[in-house]
PDB file of C-alpha atoms in Angstrom:
ATOM      1  CA  MET A 884      -7.449 -17.874  18.270  1.00 79.00           C
ATOM      2  CA  PHE A 885      -4.263 -15.751  18.436  1.00 89.00           C
ATOM      3  CA  ASN A 886      -3.061 -16.965  21.843  1.00 89.00           C
ATOM      4  CA  LYS A 887       0.348 -18.087  20.489  1.00 93.00           C
ATOM      5  CA  ILE A 888       3.265 -15.809  19.642  1.00 96.00           C
ATOM      6  CA  GLU A 889       4.351 -17.495  16.396  1.00 96.00           C
ATOM      7  CA  PHE A 890       2.154 -18.742  13.554  1.00 97.00           C
ATOM      8  CA  GLU A 891       3.411 -20.589  10.492  1.00 97.00           C
ATOM      9  CA  ASN A 892       1.522 -21.925   7.454  1.00 98.00           C
ATOM     10  CA  GLU A 893      -1.868 -21.190   9.009  1.00 97.00           C
ATOM     11  CA  LYS A 894      -5.123 -20.083   7.388  1.00 97.00           C
ATOM     12  CA  PHE A 895      -7.470 -17.720   9.200  1.00 97.00           C
ATOM     13  CA  ASN A 896     -10.984 -17.393   7.782  1.00 98.00           C
ATOM     14  CA  ASN A 897     -13.833 -15.077   8.835  1.00 98.00           C
ATOM     15  CA  ILE A 898     -12.106 -13.966  12.051  1.00 97.00           C
ATOM     16  CA  ASP A 899     -13.530 -10.939  13.873  1.00 97.00           C
ATOM     17  CA  ALA A 900     -10.603  -9.461  15.792  1.00 96.00           C
ATOM     18  CA  TYR A 901     -11.990  -5.916  16.107  1.00 95.00           C
ATOM     19  CA  GLU A 902      -9.835  -3.779  18.466  1.00 95.00           C
ATOM     20  CA  GLU A 903      -7.755  -6.760  19.637  1.00 96.00           C
ATOM     21  CA  ASN A 904      -4.163  -6.367  20.760  1.00 97.00           C
ATOM     22  CA  LEU A 905      -2.117  -8.694  18.554  1.00 97.00           C
ATOM     23  CA  SER A 906       1.202  -6.935  19.004  1.00 97.00           C
ATOM     24  CA  ASP A 907       4.605  -8.613  18.972  1.00 97.00           C
ATOM     25  CA  LYS A 908       3.522 -11.728  17.055  1.00 97.00           C
ATOM     26  CA  THR A 909       5.109 -13.486  14.089  1.00 98.00           C
ATOM     27  CA  PHE A 910       3.121 -14.701  11.087  1.00 98.00           C
ATOM     28  CA  GLU A 911       4.969 -16.633   8.396  1.00 98.00           C
ATOM     29  CA  ASP A 912       3.328 -18.029   5.236  1.00 98.00           C
ATOM     30  CA  CYS A 913      -0.122 -17.300   6.679  1.00 98.00           C
ATOM     31  CA  GLU A 914      -3.325 -16.464   4.839  1.00 98.00           C
ATOM     32  CA  PHE A 915      -6.076 -14.241   6.234  1.00 98.00           C
ATOM     33  CA  THR A 916      -9.406 -14.408   4.366  1.00 98.00           C
ATOM     34  CA  ASN A 917     -12.476 -12.248   5.058  1.00 98.00           C
ATOM     35  CA  CYS A 918     -11.183 -11.190   8.482  1.00 98.00           C
ATOM     36  CA  ASP A 919     -12.055  -7.991  10.348  1.00 98.00           C
ATOM     37  CA  PHE A 920      -8.868  -6.437  11.682  1.00 98.00           C
ATOM     38  CA  SER A 921     -10.413  -2.995  12.272  1.00 98.00           C
ATOM     39  CA  GLU A 922      -8.460  -1.059  14.895  1.00 98.00           C
ATOM     40  CA  VAL A 923      -6.285  -4.104  15.661  1.00 98.00           C
ATOM     41  CA  ASN A 924      -2.895  -3.414  17.198  1.00 98.00           C
ATOM     42  CA  PHE A 925      -0.295  -5.365  15.158  1.00 98.00           C
ATOM     43  CA  SER A 926       2.582  -3.173  16.381  1.00 97.00           C
ATOM     44  CA  LEU A 927       5.996  -4.870  16.615  1.00 97.00           C
ATOM     45  CA  SER A 928       4.653  -7.893  14.704  1.00 97.00           C
ATOM     46  CA  THR A 929       6.294  -9.627  11.768  1.00 97.00           C
ATOM     47  CA  PHE A 930       4.430 -10.686   8.628  1.00 98.00           C
ATOM     48  CA  GLU A 931       6.508 -12.673   6.156  1.00 98.00           C
ATOM     49  CA  ASP A 932       5.069 -14.075   2.916  1.00 98.00           C
ATOM     50  CA  CYS A 933       1.493 -13.534   4.114  1.00 98.00           C
ATOM     51  CA  VAL A 934      -1.701 -12.855   2.144  1.00 98.00           C
ATOM     52  CA  PHE A 935      -4.696 -10.782   3.257  1.00 98.00           C
ATOM     53  CA  LYS A 936      -7.777 -11.472   1.079  1.00 98.00           C
ATOM     54  CA  GLY A 937     -11.034  -9.583   1.472  1.00 98.00           C
ATOM     55  CA  CYS A 938     -10.064  -8.263   4.907  1.00 98.00           C
ATOM     56  CA  ASN A 939     -11.137  -5.060   6.648  1.00 98.00           C
ATOM     57  CA  LEU A 940      -8.014  -3.241   7.827  1.00 98.00           C
ATOM     58  CA  THR A 941      -9.550   0.033   8.968  1.00 98.00           C
ATOM     59  CA  LEU A 942      -7.296   1.949  11.380  1.00 98.00           C
ATOM     60  CA  THR A 943      -5.080  -1.100  11.821  1.00 98.00           C
ATOM     61  CA  ASN A 944      -1.845  -0.289  13.652  1.00 98.00           C
ATOM     62  CA  PHE A 945       1.336  -1.665  12.049  1.00 97.00           C
ATOM     63  CA  LYS A 946       3.723   0.542  14.047  1.00 97.00           C
ATOM     64  CA  GLU A 947       7.266  -0.910  13.972  1.00 97.00           C
ATOM     65  CA  SER A 948       5.887  -4.026  12.237  1.00 97.00           C
ATOM     66  CA  ARG A 949       7.922  -5.862   9.637  1.00 97.00           C
ATOM     67  CA  LEU A 950       6.025  -6.467   6.403  1.00 97.00           C
ATOM     68  CA  ARG A 951       7.988  -8.675   3.984  1.00 97.00           C
ATOM     69  CA  GLY A 952       6.382 -10.335   1.007  1.00 97.00           C
ATOM     70  CA  VAL A 953       2.869  -9.303   2.067  1.00 98.00           C
ATOM     71  CA  LEU A 954       0.001  -9.233  -0.443  1.00 98.00           C
ATOM     72  CA  PHE A 955      -3.216  -7.298   0.215  1.00 98.00           C
ATOM     73  CA  GLN A 956      -5.929  -8.440  -2.197  1.00 98.00           C
ATOM     74  CA  GLN A 957      -9.488  -7.069  -2.380  1.00 98.00           C
ATOM     75  CA  CYS A 958      -9.101  -5.562   1.094  1.00 98.00           C
ATOM     76  CA  LYS A 959     -10.276  -2.312   2.625  1.00 98.00           C
ATOM     77  CA  LEU A 960      -7.269  -0.393   3.994  1.00 98.00           C
ATOM     78  CA  MET A 961      -8.312   2.837   5.686  1.00 98.00           C
ATOM     79  CA  GLY A 962      -6.382   5.211   7.921  1.00 98.00           C
ATOM     80  CA  ILE A 963      -3.203   3.099   8.040  1.00 98.00           C
ATOM     81  CA  ASN A 964       0.117   4.846   8.569  1.00 98.00           C
ATOM     82  CA  PHE A 965       2.489   2.510   6.728  1.00 97.00           C
ATOM     83  CA  SER A 966       5.310   5.009   7.267  1.00 96.00           C
ATOM     84  CA  HIS A 967       5.397   3.847  10.905  1.00 96.00           C
ATOM     85  CA  CYS A 968       6.314   0.291   9.868  1.00 96.00           C
ATOM     86  CA  ASP A 969       9.832  -1.007  10.364  1.00 94.00           C
ATOM     87  CA  THR A 970      11.333   0.643   7.294  1.00 87.00           C
ATOM     88  CA  PHE A 971      14.427  -1.565   7.041  1.00 86.00           C
ATOM     89  CA  ILE A 972      12.580  -3.827   4.589  1.00 82.00           C
ATOM     90  CA  VAL A 973       9.042  -3.070   3.494  1.00 91.00           C
ATOM     91  CA  GLU A 974       7.821  -5.450   0.798  1.00 96.00           C
ATOM     92  CA  MET A 975       4.105  -5.201   0.081  1.00 97.00           C
ATOM     93  CA  ASN A 976       1.890  -5.552  -2.960  1.00 98.00           C
ATOM     94  CA  PHE A 977      -1.701  -4.453  -3.431  1.00 98.00           C
ATOM     95  CA  HIS A 978      -4.291  -5.827  -5.874  1.00 98.00           C
ATOM     96  CA  LYS A 979      -7.870  -4.571  -6.248  1.00 98.00           C
ATOM     97  CA  ASN A 980      -7.964  -2.874  -2.822  1.00 98.00           C
ATOM     98  CA  ILE A 981      -9.756   0.192  -1.546  1.00 98.00           C
ATOM     99  CA  ILE A 982      -6.979   2.311  -0.020  1.00 98.00           C
ATOM    100  CA  ASN A 983      -8.260   5.418   1.744  1.00 98.00           C
ATOM    101  CA  ASN A 984      -6.442   7.955   3.905  1.00 98.00           C
ATOM    102  CA  CYS A 985      -3.243   5.894   4.145  1.00 98.00           C
ATOM    103  CA  ASN A 986       0.276   7.249   4.571  1.00 98.00           C
ATOM    104  CA  PHE A 987       3.091   5.777   2.462  1.00 97.00           C
ATOM    105  CA  SER A 988       5.428   8.740   3.007  1.00 97.00           C
ATOM    106  CA  SER A 989       9.200   8.331   3.208  1.00 96.00           C
ATOM    107  CA  LEU A 990       9.067   4.629   2.326  1.00 96.00           C
ATOM    108  CA  ASN A 991      11.171   2.698  -0.151  1.00 96.00           C
ATOM    109  CA  LEU A 992       8.438   0.925  -2.125  1.00 97.00           C
ATOM    110  CA  LYS A 993      10.506   0.210  -5.231  1.00 97.00           C
ATOM    111  CA  LYS A 994       8.744  -2.286  -7.553  1.00 97.00           C
ATOM    112  CA  THR A 995       5.571  -2.370  -5.438  1.00 98.00           C
ATOM    113  CA  SER A 996       2.378  -3.195  -7.310  1.00 98.00           C
ATOM    114  CA  PHE A 997      -0.844  -1.272  -6.655  1.00 98.00           C
ATOM    115  CA  LYS A 998      -2.683  -2.722  -9.674  1.00 97.00           C
ATOM    116  CA  GLU A 999      -6.405  -2.045 -10.018  1.00 98.00           C
ATOM    117  CA  CYS A1000      -6.718  -0.332  -6.625  1.00 98.00           C
ATOM    118  CA  GLU A1001      -8.769   2.722  -5.729  1.00 98.00           C
ATOM    119  CA  ILE A1002      -6.442   5.056  -3.826  1.00 98.00           C
ATOM    120  CA  SER A1003      -7.989   8.124  -2.236  1.00 98.00           C
ATOM    121  CA  SER A1004      -6.708  10.824   0.108  1.00 98.00           C
ATOM    122  CA  SER A1005      -3.394   9.006   0.560  1.00 98.00           C
ATOM    123  CA  ASP A1006       0.117  10.442   0.812  1.00 97.00           C
ATOM    124  CA  PHE A1007       3.182   9.399  -1.187  1.00 97.00           C
ATOM    125  CA  VAL A1008       5.500  12.177   0.006  1.00 97.00           C
ATOM    126  CA  ASP A1009       9.290  11.652  -0.152  1.00 97.00           C
ATOM    127  CA  SER A1010       8.749   8.024  -1.217  1.00 97.00           C
ATOM    128  CA  ASN A1011      10.742   5.878  -3.613  1.00 97.00           C
ATOM    129  CA  LEU A1012       8.145   4.501  -6.038  1.00 98.00           C
ATOM    130  CA  GLU A1013      10.623   3.569  -8.733  1.00 98.00           C
ATOM    131  CA  GLU A1014       9.267   0.872 -11.073  1.00 98.00           C
ATOM    132  CA  CYS A1015       5.958   0.714  -9.172  1.00 98.00           C
ATOM    133  CA  ASP A1016       2.940  -0.641 -11.002  1.00 98.00           C
ATOM    134  CA  PHE A1017      -0.073   1.696 -10.835  1.00 98.00           C
ATOM    135  CA  ARG A1018      -1.874   0.227 -13.870  1.00 98.00           C
ATOM    136  CA  ASN A1019      -5.633   0.728 -13.804  1.00 98.00           C
ATOM    137  CA  VAL A1020      -5.504   2.575 -10.467  1.00 98.00           C
ATOM    138  CA  ILE A1021      -8.143   5.208  -9.736  1.00 98.00           C
ATOM    139  CA  PHE A1022      -6.647   8.055  -7.704  1.00 97.00           C
ATOM    140  CA  ILE A1023      -8.760  10.556  -5.770  1.00 97.00           C
ATOM    141  CA  ARG A1024      -7.024  13.472  -3.965  1.00 96.00           C
ATOM    142  CA  SER A1025      -3.772  11.550  -3.373  1.00 96.00           C
ATOM    143  CA  ILE A1026      -0.508  13.451  -2.957  1.00 95.00           C
ATOM    144  CA  PHE A1027       2.766  12.841  -4.805  1.00 97.00           C
ATOM    145  CA  SER A1028       5.469  15.242  -3.634  1.00 97.00           C
ATOM    146  CA  ASN A1029       9.262  14.903  -3.879  1.00 97.00           C
ATOM    147  CA  THR A1030       8.623  11.338  -4.979  1.00 97.00           C
ATOM    148  CA  THR A1031      10.785   9.110  -7.171  1.00 98.00           C
ATOM    149  CA  LEU A1032       8.556   7.700  -9.902  1.00 98.00           C
ATOM    150  CA  LYS A1033      11.282   6.621 -12.337  1.00 98.00           C
ATOM    151  CA  LYS A1034      10.006   3.854 -14.636  1.00 98.00           C
ATOM    152  CA  ALA A1035       6.672   3.710 -12.753  1.00 98.00           C
ATOM    153  CA  ASN A1036       3.736   2.435 -14.788  1.00 98.00           C
ATOM    154  CA  PHE A1037       0.606   4.625 -14.800  1.00 98.00           C
ATOM    155  CA  ILE A1038      -0.930   3.064 -17.946  1.00 97.00           C
ATOM    156  CA  ASP A1039      -4.733   3.332 -17.758  1.00 97.00           C
ATOM    157  CA  ALA A1040      -4.526   4.982 -14.302  1.00 97.00           C
ATOM    158  CA  LYS A1041      -6.946   7.844 -13.694  1.00 97.00           C
ATOM    159  CA  GLY A1042      -7.190  10.847 -11.385  1.00 96.00           C
ATOM    160  CA  TYR A1043      -3.527  11.221 -10.468  1.00 95.00           C
ATOM    161  CA  ASP A1044      -2.174  14.722  -9.848  1.00 94.00           C
ATOM    162  CA  ILE A1045       1.595  14.677 -10.324  1.00 95.00           C
ATOM    163  CA  ASP A1046       3.729  17.792 -10.649  1.00 94.00           C
ATOM    164  CA  PRO A1047       6.643  16.777 -12.948  1.00 93.00           C
ATOM    165  CA  MET A1048       8.700  19.652 -11.519  1.00 93.00           C
ATOM    166  CA  ASN A1049       8.347  18.340  -7.942  1.00 95.00           C
ATOM    167  CA  ASN A1050       8.687  14.599  -8.657  1.00 96.00           C
ATOM    168  CA  ASN A1051      11.228  12.500 -10.527  1.00 97.00           C
ATOM    169  CA  ILE A1052       9.158  10.906 -13.322  1.00 96.00           C
ATOM    170  CA  LYS A1053      11.989   9.966 -15.702  1.00 96.00           C
ATOM    171  CA  LYS A1054      10.894   7.146 -18.050  1.00 97.00           C
ATOM    172  CA  ALA A1055       7.567   6.681 -16.234  1.00 97.00           C
ATOM    173  CA  LYS A1056       4.755   5.394 -18.442  1.00 96.00           C
ATOM    174  CA  PHE A1057       1.461   7.266 -18.808  1.00 96.00           C
ATOM    175  CA  SER A1058      -1.470   6.931 -21.198  1.00 95.00           C
ATOM    176  CA  LEU A1059      -3.641   9.551 -22.885  1.00 92.00           C
ATOM    177  CA  PRO A1060      -5.789  11.450 -22.208  1.00 91.00           C
ATOM    178  CA  GLU A1061      -4.901  11.375 -18.487  1.00 91.00           C
ATOM    179  CA  ALA A1062      -1.238  12.211 -19.182  1.00 88.00           C
ATOM    180  CA  MET A1063      -2.336  15.678 -20.351  1.00 87.00           C
ATOM    181  CA  GLY A1064      -2.795  16.548 -16.673  1.00 85.00           C
ATOM    182  CA  LEU A1065       1.001  16.575 -16.290  1.00 87.00           C
ATOM    183  CA  LEU A1066       1.131  19.667 -18.500  1.00 82.00           C
ATOM    184  CA  LYS A1067      -0.886  21.894 -16.176  1.00 81.00           C
ATOM    185  CA  TYR A1068       2.245  22.485 -14.064  1.00 81.00           C
ATOM    186  CA  LEU A1069       4.367  23.691 -17.000  1.00 78.00           C
ATOM    187  CA  ASP A1070       2.764  27.151 -17.421  1.00 76.00           C
ATOM    188  CA  ILE A1071       2.127  26.618 -21.123  1.00 72.00           C
ATOM    189  CA  VAL A1072      -0.848  27.204 -23.389  1.00 73.00           C
ATOM    190  CA  ILE A1073      -2.160  24.371 -25.519  1.00 70.00           C
ATOM    191  CA  LYS A1074      -4.643  25.095 -28.306  1.00 71.00           C
TER     192      LYS A1074
END
């Protein structure tokens, strides 16, 4: 199925590529639907304007991969170290995904959308998340540290734990009652 090096305008449906080595390939304007890419090696590959829908991306390796204009929709992303991607340009968006134990540290993800995702045990350390869209996201034990969250949108997001003294949250949007959690770091008493 993936015996070529370059793929353009192709649709891949219900592919089981578990543990395959698909490194150093180029995918442009491709769509992957209901595919199992668990433990697949996509290192050194390029994905441009691609969509992953309903795919299993557990422990998928994107080391030194270029991800430009990539949309993950209703996928399971577990144990992925996105900080090992080619960081020159990283353009991804996420919609209604389960994101567990992923590393987004030290990435420039400005204007990235994570709408309606469940994000657990994931790291956003030293990342630029300016103007990111986290609306309706459920966070569980995810870390924000030394992160730029200027103008980020956390409306109707739940479970986030953000220290305003350790993150730049200028003009970020939050909704009540969850926004009250920001006050726990300010050493104040509210009655």
